[in-house]
Coordinates of C-alpha atoms and ligand atoms in Angstrom, one line a residue:
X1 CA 9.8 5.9 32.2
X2 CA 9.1 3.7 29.2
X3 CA 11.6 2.8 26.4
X4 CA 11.2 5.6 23.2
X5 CA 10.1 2.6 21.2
X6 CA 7.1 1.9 23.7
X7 CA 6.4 5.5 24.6
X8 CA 6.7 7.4 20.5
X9 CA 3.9 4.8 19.6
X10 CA 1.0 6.5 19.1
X11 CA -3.0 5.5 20.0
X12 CA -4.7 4.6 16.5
X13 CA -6.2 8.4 15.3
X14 CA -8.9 6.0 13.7
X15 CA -10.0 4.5 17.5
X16 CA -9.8 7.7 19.4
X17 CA -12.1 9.0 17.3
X18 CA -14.8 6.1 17.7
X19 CA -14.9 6.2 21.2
X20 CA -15.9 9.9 21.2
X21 CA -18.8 9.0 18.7
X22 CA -22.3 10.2 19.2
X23 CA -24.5 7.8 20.1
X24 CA -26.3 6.4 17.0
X25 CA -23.9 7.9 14.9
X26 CA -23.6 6.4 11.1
X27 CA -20.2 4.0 10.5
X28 CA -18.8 5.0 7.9
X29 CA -15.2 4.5 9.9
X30 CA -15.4 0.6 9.9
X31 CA -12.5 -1.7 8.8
X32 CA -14.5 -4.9 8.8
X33 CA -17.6 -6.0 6.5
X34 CA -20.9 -5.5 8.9
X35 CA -21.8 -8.8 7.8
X36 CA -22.0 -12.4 10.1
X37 CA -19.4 -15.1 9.3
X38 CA -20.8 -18.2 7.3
X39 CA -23.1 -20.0 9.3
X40 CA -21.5 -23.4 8.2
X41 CA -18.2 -21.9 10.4
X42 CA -19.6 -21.0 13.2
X43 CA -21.6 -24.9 13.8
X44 CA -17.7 -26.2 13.4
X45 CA -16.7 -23.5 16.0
X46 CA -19.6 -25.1 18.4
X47 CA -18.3 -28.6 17.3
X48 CA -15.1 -28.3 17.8
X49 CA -16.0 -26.8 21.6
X50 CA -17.9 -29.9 21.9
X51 CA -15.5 -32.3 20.6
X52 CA -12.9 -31.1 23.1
X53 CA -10.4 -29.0 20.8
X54 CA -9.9 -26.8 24.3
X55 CA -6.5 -27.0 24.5
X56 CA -2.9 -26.0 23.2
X57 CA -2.1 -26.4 19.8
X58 CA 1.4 -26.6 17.9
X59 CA 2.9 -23.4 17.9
X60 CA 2.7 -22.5 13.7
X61 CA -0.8 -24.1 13.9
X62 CA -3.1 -27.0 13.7
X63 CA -2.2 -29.4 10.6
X64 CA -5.6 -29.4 9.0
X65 CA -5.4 -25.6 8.9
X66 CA -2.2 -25.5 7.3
X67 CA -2.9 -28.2 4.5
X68 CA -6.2 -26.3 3.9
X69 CA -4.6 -23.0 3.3
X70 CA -1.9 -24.3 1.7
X71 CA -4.2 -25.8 -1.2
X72 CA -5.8 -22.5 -1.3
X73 CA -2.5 -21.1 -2.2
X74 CA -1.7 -23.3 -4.8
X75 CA -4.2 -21.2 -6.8
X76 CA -0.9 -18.4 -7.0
X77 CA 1.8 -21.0 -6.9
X78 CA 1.6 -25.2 -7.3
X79 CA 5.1 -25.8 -5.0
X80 CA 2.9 -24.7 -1.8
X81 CA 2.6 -27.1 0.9
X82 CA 1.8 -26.9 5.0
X83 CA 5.4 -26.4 5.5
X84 CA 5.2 -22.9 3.9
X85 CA 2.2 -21.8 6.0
X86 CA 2.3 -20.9 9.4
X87 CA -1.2 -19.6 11.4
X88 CA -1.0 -16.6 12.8
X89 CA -3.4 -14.3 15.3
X90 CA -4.8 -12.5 12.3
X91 CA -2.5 -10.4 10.2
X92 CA -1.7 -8.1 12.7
X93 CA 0.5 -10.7 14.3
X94 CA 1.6 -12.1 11.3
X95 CA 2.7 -8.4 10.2
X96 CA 4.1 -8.5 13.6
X97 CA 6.4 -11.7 13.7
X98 CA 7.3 -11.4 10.6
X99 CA 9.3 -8.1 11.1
X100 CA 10.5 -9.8 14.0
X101 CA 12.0 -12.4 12.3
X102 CA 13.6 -10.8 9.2
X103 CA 14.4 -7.1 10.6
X104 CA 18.3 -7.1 12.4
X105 CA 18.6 -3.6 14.3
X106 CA 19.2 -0.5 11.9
X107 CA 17.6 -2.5 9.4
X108 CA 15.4 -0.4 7.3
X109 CA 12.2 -1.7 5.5
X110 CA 9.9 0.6 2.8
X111 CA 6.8 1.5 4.1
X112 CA 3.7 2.6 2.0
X113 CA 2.8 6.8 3.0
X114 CA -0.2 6.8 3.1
X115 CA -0.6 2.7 4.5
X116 CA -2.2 0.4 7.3
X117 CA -1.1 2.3 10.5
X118 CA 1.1 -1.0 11.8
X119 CA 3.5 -1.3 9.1
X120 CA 6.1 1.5 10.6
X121 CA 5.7 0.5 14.2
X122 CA 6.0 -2.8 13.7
X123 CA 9.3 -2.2 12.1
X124 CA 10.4 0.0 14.8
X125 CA 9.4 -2.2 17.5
X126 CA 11.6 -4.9 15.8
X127 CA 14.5 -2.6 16.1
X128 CA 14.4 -1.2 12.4
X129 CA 13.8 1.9 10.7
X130 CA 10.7 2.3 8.4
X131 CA 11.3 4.6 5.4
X132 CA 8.3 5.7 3.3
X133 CA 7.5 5.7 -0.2
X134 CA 5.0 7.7 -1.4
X135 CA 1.5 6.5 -3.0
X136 CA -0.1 9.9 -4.9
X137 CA -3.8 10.2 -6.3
X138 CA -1.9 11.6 -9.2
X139 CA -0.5 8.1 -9.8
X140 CA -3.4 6.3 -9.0
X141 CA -2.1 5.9 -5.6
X142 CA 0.4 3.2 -7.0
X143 CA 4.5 3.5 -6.1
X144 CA 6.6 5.3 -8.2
X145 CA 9.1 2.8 -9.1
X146 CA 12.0 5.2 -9.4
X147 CA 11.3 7.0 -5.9
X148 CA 11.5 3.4 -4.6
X149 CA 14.4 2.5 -6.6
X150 CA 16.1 5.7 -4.9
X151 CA 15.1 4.6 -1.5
X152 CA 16.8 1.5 -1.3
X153 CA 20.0 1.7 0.5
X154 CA 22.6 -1.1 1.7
X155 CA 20.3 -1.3 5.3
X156 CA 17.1 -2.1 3.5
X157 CA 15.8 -5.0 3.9
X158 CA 12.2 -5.5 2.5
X159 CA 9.6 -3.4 0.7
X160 CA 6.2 -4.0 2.4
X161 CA 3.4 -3.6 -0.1
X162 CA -0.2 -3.9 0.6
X163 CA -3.1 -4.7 -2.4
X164 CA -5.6 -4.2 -2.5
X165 CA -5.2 -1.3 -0.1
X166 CA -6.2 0.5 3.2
X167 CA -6.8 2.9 2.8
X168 CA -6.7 3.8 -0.7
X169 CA -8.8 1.0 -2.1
X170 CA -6.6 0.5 -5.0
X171 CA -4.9 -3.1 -6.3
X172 CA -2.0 -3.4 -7.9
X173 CA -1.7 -4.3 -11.8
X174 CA 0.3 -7.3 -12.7
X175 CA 2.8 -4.8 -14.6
X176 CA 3.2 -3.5 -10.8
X177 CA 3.4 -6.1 -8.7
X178 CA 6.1 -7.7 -11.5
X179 CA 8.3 -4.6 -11.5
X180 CA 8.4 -4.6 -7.7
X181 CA 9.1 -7.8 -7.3
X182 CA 12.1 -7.0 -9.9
X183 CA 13.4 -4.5 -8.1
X184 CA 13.7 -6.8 -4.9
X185 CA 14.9 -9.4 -6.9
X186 CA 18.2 -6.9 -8.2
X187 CA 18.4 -5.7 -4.7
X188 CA 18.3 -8.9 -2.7
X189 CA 15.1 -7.7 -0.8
X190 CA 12.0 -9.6 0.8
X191 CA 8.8 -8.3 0.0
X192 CA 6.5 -8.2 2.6
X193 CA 2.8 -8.6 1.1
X194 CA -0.1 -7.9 3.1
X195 CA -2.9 -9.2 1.4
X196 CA -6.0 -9.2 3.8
X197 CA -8.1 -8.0 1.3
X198 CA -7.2 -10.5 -1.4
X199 CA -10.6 -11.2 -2.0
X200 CA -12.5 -7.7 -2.5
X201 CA -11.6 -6.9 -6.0
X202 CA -14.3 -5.6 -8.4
X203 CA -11.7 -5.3 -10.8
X204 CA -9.2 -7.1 -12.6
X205 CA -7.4 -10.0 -10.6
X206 CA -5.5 -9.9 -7.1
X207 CA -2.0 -10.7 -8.2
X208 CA 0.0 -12.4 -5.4
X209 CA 3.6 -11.0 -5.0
X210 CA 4.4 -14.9 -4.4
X211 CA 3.5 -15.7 -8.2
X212 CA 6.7 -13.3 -9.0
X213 CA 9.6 -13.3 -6.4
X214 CA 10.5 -16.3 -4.2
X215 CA 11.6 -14.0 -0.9
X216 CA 7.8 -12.9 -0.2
X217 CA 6.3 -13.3 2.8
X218 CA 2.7 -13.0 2.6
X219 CA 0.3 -12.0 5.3
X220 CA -2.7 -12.9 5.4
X221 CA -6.0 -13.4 7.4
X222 CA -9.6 -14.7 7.6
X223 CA -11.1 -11.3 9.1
X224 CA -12.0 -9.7 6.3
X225 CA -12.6 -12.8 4.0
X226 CA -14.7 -14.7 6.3
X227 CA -15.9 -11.9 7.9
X228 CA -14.7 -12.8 11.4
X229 CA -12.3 -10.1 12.4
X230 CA -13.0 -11.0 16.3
X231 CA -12.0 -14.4 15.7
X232 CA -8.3 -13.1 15.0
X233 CA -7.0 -16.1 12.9
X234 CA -4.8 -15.6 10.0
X235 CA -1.2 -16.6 8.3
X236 CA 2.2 -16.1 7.0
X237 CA 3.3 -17.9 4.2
X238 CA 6.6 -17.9 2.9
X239 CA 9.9 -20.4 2.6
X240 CA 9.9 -23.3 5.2
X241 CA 13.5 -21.8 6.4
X242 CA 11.6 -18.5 7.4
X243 CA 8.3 -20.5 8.9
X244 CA 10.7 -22.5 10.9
X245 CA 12.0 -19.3 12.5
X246 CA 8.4 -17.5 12.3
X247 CA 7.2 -20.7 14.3
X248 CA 9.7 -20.1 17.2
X249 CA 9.5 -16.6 17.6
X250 CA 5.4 -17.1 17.6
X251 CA 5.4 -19.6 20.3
X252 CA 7.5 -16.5 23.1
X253 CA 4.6 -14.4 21.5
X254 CA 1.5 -16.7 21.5
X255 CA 2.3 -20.2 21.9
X256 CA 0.1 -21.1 19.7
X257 CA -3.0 -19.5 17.9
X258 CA -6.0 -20.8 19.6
X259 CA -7.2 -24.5 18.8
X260 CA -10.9 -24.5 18.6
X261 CA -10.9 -21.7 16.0
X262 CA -8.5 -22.7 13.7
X263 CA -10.6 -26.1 13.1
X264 CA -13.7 -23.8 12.6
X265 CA -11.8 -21.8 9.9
X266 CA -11.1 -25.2 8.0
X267 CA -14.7 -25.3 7.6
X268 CA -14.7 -22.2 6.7
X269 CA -12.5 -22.3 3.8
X270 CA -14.5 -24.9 2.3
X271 CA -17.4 -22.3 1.9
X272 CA -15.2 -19.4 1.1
X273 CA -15.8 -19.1 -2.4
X274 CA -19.3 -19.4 -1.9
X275 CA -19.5 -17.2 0.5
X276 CA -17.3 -14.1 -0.9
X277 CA -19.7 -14.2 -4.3
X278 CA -22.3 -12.9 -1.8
X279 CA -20.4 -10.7 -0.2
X280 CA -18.7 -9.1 -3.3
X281 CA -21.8 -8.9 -5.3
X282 CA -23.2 -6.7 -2.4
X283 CA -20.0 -4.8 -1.8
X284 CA -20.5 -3.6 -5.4
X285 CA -23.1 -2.2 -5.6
X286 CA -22.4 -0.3 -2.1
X287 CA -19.2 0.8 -4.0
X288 CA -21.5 2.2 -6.9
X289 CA -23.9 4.1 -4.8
X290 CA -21.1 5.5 -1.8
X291 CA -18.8 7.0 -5.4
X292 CA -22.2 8.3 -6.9
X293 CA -23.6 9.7 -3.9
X294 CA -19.5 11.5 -2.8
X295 CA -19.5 13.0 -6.7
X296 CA -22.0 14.7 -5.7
X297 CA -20.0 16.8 -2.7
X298 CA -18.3 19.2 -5.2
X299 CA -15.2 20.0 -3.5
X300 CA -14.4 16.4 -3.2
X301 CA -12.4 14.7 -6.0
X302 CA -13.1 10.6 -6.0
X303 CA -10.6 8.1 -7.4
X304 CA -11.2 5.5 -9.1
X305 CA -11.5 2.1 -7.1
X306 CA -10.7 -1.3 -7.4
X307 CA -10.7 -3.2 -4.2
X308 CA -11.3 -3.5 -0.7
X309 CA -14.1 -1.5 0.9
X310 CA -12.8 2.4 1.2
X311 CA -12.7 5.2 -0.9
X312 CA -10.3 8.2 -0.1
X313 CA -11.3 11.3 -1.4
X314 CA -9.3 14.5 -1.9
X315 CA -10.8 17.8 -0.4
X316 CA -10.2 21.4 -1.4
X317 CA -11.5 22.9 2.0
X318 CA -7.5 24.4 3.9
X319 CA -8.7 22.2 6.8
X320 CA -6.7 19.8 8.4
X321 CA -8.1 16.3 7.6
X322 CA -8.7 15.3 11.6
X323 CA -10.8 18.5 12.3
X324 CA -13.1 17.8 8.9
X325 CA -13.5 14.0 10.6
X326 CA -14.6 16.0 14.0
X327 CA -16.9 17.9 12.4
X328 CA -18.7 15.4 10.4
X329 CA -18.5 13.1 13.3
X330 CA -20.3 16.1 15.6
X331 CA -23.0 15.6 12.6
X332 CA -23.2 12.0 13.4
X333 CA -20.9 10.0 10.6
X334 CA -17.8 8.4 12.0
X335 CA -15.5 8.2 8.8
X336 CA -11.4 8.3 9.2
X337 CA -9.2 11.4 9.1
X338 CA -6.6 10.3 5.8
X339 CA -3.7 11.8 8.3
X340 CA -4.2 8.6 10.2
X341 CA -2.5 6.8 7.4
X342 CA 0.4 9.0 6.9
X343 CA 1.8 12.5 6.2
X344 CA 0.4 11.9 2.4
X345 CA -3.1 11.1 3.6
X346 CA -3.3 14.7 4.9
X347 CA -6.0 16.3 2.4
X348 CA -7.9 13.1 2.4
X349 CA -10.6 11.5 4.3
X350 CA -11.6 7.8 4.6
X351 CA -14.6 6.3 4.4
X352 CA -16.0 2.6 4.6
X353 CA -18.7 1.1 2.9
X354 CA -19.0 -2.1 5.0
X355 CA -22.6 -0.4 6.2
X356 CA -25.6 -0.8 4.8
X357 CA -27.0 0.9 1.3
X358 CA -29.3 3.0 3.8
X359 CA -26.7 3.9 6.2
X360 CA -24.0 5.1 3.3
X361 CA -26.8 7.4 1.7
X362 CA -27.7 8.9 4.5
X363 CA -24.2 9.2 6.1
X364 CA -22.8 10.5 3.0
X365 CA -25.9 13.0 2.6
X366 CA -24.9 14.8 5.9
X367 CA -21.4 14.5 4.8
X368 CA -22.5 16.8 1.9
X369 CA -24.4 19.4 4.3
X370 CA -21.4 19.4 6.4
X371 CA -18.9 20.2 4.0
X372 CA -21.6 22.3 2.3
X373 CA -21.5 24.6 5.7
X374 CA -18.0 25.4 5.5
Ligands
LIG1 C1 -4.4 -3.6 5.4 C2 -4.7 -4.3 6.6 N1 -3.9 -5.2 7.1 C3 -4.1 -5.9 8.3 C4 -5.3 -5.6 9.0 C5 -5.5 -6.4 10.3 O1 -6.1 -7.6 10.0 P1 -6.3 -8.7 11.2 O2 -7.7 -8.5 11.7 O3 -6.1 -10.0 10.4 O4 -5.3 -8.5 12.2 C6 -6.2 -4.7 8.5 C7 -7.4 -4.4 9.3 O5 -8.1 -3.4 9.1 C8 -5.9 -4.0 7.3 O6 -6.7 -3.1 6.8

């Protein structure tokens, strides 16, 4: 027998379907961009292999790596320094730890519906309880400050946000992100920002939660901005009191993030702007063609997007949203059920345009004959 909050987990709905894929099958499922990271990074990786960086690090990360993320944060707020930055094993850790760290048992935290699958486990598995808020097409899949409002009780602890979002694709006004950060201001609540996609916005501007309310924590990585989600680096920043605590529960998780990466990702970040122009100015136009291309499957209604690299379409068919995935996977186009995101994604499908302009046409062309055929 396992403990209930080992054995209720449930296998990611997104990776059981991927592993019964057809061979050759179009991805239209995938959460990270199809591209290589920057060459520049990966000759610093080699380097750093060389150079002997084989061995353990300090526990909240190498110092270089801190300073350099730190200066990239002083772009949202000019009081950031190292001490505010721990490095984390991408966000997913970072997510991780830092419900750890702030959650005591019975402790309940708001959790976007639909949202990133990890957000209520990992406040379960830190002993809390998560408590959804809704996000609606209707609303342009923002919160509705007054459910939130009416969610908050004397066990919440933090509101965990996420913009621009999985899966919805949507980021967050200013006028949003400042009345949240209001609301946890009046309420004495963290907010807990992940902001892995901070880069992707076609747009308007990504507005850090940071800029607004001193108790954020903000997780972040380099997987999705550096395209190098196998290299699982990424970071919390926040006060120095909660990195200090971050840092120790990290080190009976991880010990450390691993060395010889971390001094690659320095290198990265020096090519980061450079290299997410690219990236972006082809993401666009991918965006353009998957929206034109799913306006034309009638029964599908597509909302407007913003950021990141998904759209999340409503369908008409009375078919629940994991058996329309099966079925278009059966045709040979992985895509995500929206159930896998929450009661609320139920009705919706996800797709990805981190593929290439070939691949989304044609994936989204037998999309439209399978939906056609039912
Ligand atoms: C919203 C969101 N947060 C976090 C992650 C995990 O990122 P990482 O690779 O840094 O663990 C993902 C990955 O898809 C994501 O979509």
């Amino acid at each position: 027998m396992f403990p209930a909050r080992v054995s209720s987990l449930r296998v990611s709905g997104i990776r059981k379907l991927f592993e019964s894929a057809p061979p050759g099958a179009i991805n239209l499922g995938l959460g990270e961009p199809d591209i290589q990271p920057p060459q520049e990074m990966i000759e610093a990786f080699k380097r750093a292999l060389d150079e002997g960086h084989n061995k353990y690090g300090p526990s909240a990360g190498i110092m270089d790596l801190r300073e350099a993320i730190a200066a990239h944060l002083r772009k949202y707020r000019r009081d950031v320094s190292f001490e505010n930055v721990i490095v984390t094993a991408g966000a997913t850790e970072g997510m991780r730890i830092a419900c750890e760290t702030i959650l005591g048992d019975g402790d309940e935290a708001l959790v976007p519906n639909p949202g990133f699958i990890i957000y209520g486990p990992d406040v379960s598995l830190a002993g809390g309880k998560p408590v959804e808020y809704s996000l609606r097409q209707e609303n342009g899949f923002l919160p509705d400050l007054e459910e939130i409002k009416s969610l908050i009780t004397p066990r919440t602890k933090a509101i965990i946000v996420n913009s621009p979002s999985n899966p919805t694709g949507v980021v967050f006004p200013k006028e949003m992100v400042k009345s949240l950060s209001d609301i946890a201001r009046d309420h004495k609540l963290y907010i807990l920002s992940d902001e892995v996609y901070e880069n992707y916005v076609y747009e308007g501007e990504h507005w850090c939660f940071a800029r607004f309310h001193n108790d954020t924590i903000v997780v972040n990585s380099f997987s999705k901005s550096l395209a190098a989600t196998g290299w699982r680096i990424g970071y919390v920043a926040t006060s120095k009191e909660i990195v200090e605590q971050l840092s120790k529960v990290q080190y009976y998780t991880l010990a450390c993030p691993a060395t010889a990466t971390q001094y690659a990702i320095v290198e990265g970040l020096n090519v980061l702007d450079k290299f997410q122009a690219g990236v972006l100015e082809e993401f666009r136009t991918r965006k353009d063609i998957a929206i034109q291309r799913m306006r034309e499957i009638p029964s599908f209604s597509v909302p407007h997007v913003t950021g990141a690299f998904y759209l999340f379409p409503k369908f008409q068919q009375k078919i629940p949203s994991d058996r329309l995935a099966l079925k278009i996977l059966e045709s040979g186009v992985i895509c995500a059920a929206g159930s896998a995101f929450g009661s609320l994604g139920e009705g919706h499908l996800r797709f990805s345009y981190a593929n290439s302009r070939e691949n989304i046409i044609r994936g989204l062309d037998i999309v439209r004959e399978v939906v056609a055929g039912l």
